[in-house]
XYZ file of C-alpha atoms in Angstrom:
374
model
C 8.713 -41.539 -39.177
C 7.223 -38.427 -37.526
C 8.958 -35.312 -37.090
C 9.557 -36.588 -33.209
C 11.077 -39.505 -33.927
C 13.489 -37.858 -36.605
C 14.292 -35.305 -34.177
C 14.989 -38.625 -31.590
C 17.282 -40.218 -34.361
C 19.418 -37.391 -35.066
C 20.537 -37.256 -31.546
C 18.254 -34.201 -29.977
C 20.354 -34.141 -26.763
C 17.759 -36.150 -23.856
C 20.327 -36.018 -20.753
C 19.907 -31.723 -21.462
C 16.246 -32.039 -21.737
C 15.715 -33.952 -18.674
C 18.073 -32.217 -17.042
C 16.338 -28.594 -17.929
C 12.813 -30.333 -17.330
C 14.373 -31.566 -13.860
C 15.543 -28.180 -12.998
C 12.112 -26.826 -13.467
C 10.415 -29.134 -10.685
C 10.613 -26.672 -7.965
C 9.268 -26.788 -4.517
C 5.996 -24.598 -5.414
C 5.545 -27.213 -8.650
C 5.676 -29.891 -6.223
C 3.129 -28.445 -4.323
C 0.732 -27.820 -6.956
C 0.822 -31.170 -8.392
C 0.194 -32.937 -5.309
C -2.485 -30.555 -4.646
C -3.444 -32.154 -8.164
C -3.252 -35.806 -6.973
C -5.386 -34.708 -3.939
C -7.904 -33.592 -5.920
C -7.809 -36.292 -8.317
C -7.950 -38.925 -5.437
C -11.343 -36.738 -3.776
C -12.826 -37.261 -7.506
C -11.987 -40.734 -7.403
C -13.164 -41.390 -3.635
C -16.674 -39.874 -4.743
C -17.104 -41.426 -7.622
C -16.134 -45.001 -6.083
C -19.193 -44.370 -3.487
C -21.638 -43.658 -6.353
C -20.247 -46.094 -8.855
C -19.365 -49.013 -6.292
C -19.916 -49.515 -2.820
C -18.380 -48.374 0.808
C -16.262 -51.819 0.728
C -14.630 -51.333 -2.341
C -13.649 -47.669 -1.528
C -12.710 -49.363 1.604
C -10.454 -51.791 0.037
C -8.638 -49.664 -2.652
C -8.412 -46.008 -0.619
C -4.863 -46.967 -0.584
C -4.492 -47.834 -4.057
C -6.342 -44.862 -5.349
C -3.573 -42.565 -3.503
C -0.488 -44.748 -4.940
C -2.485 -44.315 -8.548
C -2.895 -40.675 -8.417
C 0.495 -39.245 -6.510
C 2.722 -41.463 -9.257
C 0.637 -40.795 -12.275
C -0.005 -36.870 -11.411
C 4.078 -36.474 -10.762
C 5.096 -39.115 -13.868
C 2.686 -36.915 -16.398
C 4.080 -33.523 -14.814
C 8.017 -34.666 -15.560
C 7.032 -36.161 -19.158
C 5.347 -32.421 -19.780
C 8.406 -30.593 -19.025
C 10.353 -33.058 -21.131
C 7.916 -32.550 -24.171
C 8.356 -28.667 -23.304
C 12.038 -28.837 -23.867
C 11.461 -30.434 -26.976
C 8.840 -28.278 -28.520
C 11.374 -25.719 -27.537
C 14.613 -27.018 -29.427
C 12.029 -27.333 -32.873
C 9.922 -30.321 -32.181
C 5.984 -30.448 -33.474
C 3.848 -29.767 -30.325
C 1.428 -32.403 -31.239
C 3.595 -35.309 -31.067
C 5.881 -34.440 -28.048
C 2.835 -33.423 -25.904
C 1.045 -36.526 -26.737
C 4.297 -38.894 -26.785
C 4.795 -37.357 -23.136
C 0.936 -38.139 -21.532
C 1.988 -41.615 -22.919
C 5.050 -42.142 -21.560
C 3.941 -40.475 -18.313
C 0.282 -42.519 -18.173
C 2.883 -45.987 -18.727
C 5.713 -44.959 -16.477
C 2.979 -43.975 -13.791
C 1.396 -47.048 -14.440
C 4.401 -48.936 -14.259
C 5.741 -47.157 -10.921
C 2.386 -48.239 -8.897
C 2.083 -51.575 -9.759
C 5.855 -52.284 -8.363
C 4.683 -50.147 -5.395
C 1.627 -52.471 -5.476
C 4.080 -55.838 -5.467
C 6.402 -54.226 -2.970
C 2.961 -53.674 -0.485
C 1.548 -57.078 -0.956
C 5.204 -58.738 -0.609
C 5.079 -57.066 2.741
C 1.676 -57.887 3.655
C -0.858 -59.449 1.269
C -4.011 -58.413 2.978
C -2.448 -54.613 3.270
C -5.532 -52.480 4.171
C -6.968 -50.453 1.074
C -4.428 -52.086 -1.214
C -5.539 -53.463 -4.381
C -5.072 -57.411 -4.730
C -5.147 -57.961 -8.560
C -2.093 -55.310 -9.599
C -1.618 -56.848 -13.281
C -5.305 -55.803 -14.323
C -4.988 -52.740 -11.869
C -2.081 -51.538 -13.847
C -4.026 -52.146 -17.933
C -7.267 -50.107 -16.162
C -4.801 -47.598 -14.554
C -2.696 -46.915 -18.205
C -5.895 -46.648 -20.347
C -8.359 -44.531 -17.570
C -5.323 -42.039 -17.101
C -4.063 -41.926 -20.615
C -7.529 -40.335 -21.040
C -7.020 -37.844 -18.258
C -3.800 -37.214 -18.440
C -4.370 -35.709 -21.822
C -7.283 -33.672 -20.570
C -4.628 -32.293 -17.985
C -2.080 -31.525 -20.677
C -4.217 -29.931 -23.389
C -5.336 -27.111 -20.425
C -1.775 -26.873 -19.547
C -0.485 -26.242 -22.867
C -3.516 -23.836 -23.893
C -2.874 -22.084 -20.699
C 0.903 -22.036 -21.743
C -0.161 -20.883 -25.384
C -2.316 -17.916 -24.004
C 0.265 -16.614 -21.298
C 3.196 -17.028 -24.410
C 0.588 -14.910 -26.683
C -0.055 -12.758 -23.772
C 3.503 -11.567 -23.477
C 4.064 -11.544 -27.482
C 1.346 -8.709 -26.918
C 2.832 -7.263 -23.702
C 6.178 -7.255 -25.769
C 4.621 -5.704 -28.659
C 2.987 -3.096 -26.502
C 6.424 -2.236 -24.926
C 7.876 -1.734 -28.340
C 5.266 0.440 -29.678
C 5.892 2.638 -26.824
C 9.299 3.007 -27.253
C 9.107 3.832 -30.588
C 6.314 6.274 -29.560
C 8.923 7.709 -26.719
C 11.748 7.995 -29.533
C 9.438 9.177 -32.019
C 8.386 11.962 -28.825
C 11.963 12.953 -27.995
C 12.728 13.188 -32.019
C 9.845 15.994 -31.959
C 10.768 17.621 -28.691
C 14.409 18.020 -29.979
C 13.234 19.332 -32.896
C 11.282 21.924 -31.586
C 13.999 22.880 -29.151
C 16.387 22.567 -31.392
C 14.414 25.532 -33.328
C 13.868 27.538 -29.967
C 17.426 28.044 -28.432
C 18.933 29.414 -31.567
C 16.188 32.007 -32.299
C 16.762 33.028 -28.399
C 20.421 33.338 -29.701
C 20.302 34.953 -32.638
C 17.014 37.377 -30.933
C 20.065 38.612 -28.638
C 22.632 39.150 -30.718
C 20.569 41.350 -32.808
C 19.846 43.417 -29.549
C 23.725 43.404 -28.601
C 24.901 44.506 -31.558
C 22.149 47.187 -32.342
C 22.912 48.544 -28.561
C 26.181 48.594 -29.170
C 25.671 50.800 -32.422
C 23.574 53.113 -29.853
C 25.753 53.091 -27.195
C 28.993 51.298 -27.031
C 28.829 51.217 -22.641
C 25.613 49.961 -22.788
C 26.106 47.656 -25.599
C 29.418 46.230 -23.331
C 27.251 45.783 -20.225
C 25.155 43.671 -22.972
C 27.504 41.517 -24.138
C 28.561 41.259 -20.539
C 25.419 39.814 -19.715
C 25.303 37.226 -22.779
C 28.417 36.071 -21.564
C 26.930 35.061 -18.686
C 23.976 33.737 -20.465
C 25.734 31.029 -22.586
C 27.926 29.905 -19.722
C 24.320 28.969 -17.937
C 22.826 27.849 -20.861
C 25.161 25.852 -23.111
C 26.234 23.547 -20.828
C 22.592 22.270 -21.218
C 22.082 23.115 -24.178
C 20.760 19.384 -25.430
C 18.911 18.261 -22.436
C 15.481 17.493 -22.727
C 15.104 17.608 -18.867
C 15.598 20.419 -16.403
C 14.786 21.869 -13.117
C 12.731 24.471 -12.492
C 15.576 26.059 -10.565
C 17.803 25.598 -13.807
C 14.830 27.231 -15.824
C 14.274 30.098 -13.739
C 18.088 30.648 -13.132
C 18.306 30.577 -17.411
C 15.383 33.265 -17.179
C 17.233 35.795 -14.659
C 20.061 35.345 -16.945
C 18.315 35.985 -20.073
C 16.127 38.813 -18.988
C 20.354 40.620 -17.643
C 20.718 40.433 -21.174
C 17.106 42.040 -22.154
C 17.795 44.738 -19.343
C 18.486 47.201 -21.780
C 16.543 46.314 -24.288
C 13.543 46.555 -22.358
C 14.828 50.420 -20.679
C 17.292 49.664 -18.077
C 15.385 48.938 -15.526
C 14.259 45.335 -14.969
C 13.847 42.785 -11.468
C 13.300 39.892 -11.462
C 12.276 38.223 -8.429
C 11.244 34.481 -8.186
C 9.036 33.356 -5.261
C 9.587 29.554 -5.089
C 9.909 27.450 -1.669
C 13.168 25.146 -1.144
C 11.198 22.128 -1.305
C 10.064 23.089 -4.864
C 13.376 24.347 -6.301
C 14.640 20.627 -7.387
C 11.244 20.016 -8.941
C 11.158 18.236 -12.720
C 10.488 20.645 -15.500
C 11.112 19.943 -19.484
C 13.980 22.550 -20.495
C 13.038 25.721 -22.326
C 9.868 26.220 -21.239
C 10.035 29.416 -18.342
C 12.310 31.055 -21.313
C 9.769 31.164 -23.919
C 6.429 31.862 -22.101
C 8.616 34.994 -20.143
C 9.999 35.876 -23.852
C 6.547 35.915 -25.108
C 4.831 38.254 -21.597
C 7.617 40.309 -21.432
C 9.563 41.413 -24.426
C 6.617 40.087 -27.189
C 4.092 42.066 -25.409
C 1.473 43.745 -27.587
C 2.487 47.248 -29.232
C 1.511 50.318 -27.236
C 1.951 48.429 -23.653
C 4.677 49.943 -20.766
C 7.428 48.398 -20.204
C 7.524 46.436 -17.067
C 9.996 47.481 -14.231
C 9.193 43.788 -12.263
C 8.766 40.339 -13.273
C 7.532 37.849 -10.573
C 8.111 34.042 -10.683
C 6.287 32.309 -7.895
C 5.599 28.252 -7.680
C 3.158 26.434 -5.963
C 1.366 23.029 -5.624
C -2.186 22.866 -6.779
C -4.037 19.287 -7.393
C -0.645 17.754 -7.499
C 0.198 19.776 -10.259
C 3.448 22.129 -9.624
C 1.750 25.638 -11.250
C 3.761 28.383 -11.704
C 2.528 32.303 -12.194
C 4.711 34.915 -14.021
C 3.497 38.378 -13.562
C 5.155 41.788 -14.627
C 3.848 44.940 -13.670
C 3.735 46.465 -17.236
C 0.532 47.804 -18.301
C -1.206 47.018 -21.245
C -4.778 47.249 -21.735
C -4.624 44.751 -24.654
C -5.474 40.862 -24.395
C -3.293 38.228 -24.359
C -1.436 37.816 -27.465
C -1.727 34.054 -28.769
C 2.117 34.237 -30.483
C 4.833 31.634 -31.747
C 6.091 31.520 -28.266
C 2.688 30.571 -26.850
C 2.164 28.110 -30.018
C 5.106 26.405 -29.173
C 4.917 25.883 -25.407
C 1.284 24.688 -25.893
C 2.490 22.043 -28.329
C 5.341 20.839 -26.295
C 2.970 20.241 -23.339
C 0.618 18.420 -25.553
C 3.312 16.104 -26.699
C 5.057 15.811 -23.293
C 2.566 15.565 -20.650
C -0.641 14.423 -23.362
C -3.028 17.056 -22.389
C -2.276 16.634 -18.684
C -0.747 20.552 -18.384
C -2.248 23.438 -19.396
C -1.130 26.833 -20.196
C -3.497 29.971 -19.494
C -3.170 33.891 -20.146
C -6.083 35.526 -18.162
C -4.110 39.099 -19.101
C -1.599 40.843 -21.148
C 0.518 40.688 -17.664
C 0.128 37.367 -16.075
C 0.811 33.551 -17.255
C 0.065 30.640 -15.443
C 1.476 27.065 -16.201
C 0.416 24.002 -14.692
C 2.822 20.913 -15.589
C 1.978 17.284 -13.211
C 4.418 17.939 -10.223
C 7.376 15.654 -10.323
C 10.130 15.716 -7.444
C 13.724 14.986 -8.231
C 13.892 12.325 -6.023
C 10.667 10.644 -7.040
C 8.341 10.619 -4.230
C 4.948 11.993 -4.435
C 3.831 14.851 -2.389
């Protein structure tokens, strides 16, 4: 007993199986396998003209129709029946080649009581065949071989599109893992930024404080201020560039008298740019790294200017201060850490340059809040 028939005799539940394969015959697969039965009767038009004469086409045009419409729609239903089954456990094999049986027989069966039914009604009924018994053995065997032609490119079809999204699935999971795997190393690296900003200004508190306790008040002041902007946030891998430059007016109140006092910071961004998409703790770290990491011997700046643009469709964004230094650009932790967390987020699509001592100038892909492209 195959595994088809066991599956039969144990009761695999038919009324659901028809019922699902029912469900499935939809207007557009209606459609498509009449278009089918069209093209079947064309072939078998043509090949009647060749193979026979312009009578007998005459004679059987009608027949060939009947043949093709039941046989193409009998084989389609039988499919979807073996498809349920080779979906509940059954062997593919036998329930795709148990249904282009059934379906060639059932077809078979349907026209030759449509051929009766005709001939009852008239027995010279134009293009009808005469001789329905033999009609019906030649229709059986001829479309038992066809029908399984049909199936075999409907099932490897089916096996290639099931593969197809196996790989697309596979794909999908891969880059999730890649994603989680991304954020793991982004809030890592973050993780190791904020509290060395932290701990960076502490230090300075407390040793102005030592100096001078007004000053070191005013300090502590401004870190107040600092941690109510910035912990709220403190975990998000996202941010505006708003947020970031609003954290770096903050921060740099703090470094005010650190860096002498005297320190303004003025950003130069348009509305329509304020709500654009930036990865949190980036402005902090490349104006910690200009600004108070500037090389040894260099003045200290007096103004820091933040201005944002659109170049390419990349937002770019230029911090200058008007310190002088006749030094290079100092290639620091700070730096070494930005550049990495623009490789990792954006995959060499940003780019971070230092033409001067003075100047940075970022380039991330411009993303809007709202999602639309500029």
């Amino acid at each position: 007993m195959t595994s088809l028939a066991l599956a039969v005799a144990e009761g695999v539940p038919w009324r659901k199986a028809f019922a699902r394969a029912g469900s499935r015959v939809t207007w557009r697969v209606v459609v498509a396998t009449f278009a089918i039965a069209v093209a079947m009767q064309a072939w078998s038009l043509y090949d009647s003209a060749f193979a026979a004469s312009q009578m007998f086409v005459t004679r059987t045009y009608v027949s060939s129709m009947i043949v093709n419409v039941l046989i193409a729609f009998s084989i389609m239903f039988t499919t979807f029946v073996a498809d349920e089954f080779v979906t509940i456990g059954a062997p593919a094999l036998p329930a795709y080649a148990f249904g282009v049986l059934v379906g060639s027989a059932s077809g078979s069966l349907a026209q030759r009581l449509v051929h009766e039914a005709l001939l009852r009604a008239s027995p010279a009924f134009p293009g009808v065949q005469t001789t329905p018994n033999a009609y019906a053995v030649f229709v059986f065997f001829e479309y038992l071989i066809w029908g399984t032609i049909a199936v075999w490119i409907y099932v490897s079809r089916q096996h290639e599109m099931r593969a197809r999204a196996r790989m697309d699935a596979s794909r999908l999971q891969r880059a999730e893992t890649q994603r989680r795997s991304l954020e793991a190393q982004l809030s890592a690296l973050q993780a190791q930024i904020e509290p060395r900003f932290l701990l960076d200004m502490l230090a300075c508190a407390r040793d102005r404080y030592e100096a001078d306790a007004t000053s070191g008040s005013t300090m502590l002041g401004a870190l107040i201020a600092y941690l109510r902007t910035a912990l709220p946030r403190l975990r998000e891998t996202g941010s505006t560039l708003a947020r970031e430059l609003e954290l770096a007016r903050a921060y740099l109140d703090v470094m005010r008298e650190h860096l002498g006092g005297s320190l303004a910071f003025e950003p130069d961004v348009p509305d329509g740019l304020c709500k654009a998409r930036m990865a949190a703790m980036l402005m902090l770290p490349l104006i910690h790294a200009i600004v108070v990491r500037r090389p040894a011997g260099s003045r200290p700046p007096r103004l820091i200017l933040a201005s944002a643009r659109i170049a390419d469709d990349k937002l770019r964004v230029r911090v200058v201060h008007d310190g002088y230094t006749a030094a290079p650009a100092v290639e620091n932790d700070d730096i070494a850490g930005i550049r990495l967390r623009l490789q990792a987020l954006y995959q060499g699509n940003a780019s971070l340059v230092l033409p001067h001592g003075t100047t940075a100038i970022l380039e991330i892909p411009f993303e809007p809040a709202d999602g639309d492209r500029r």
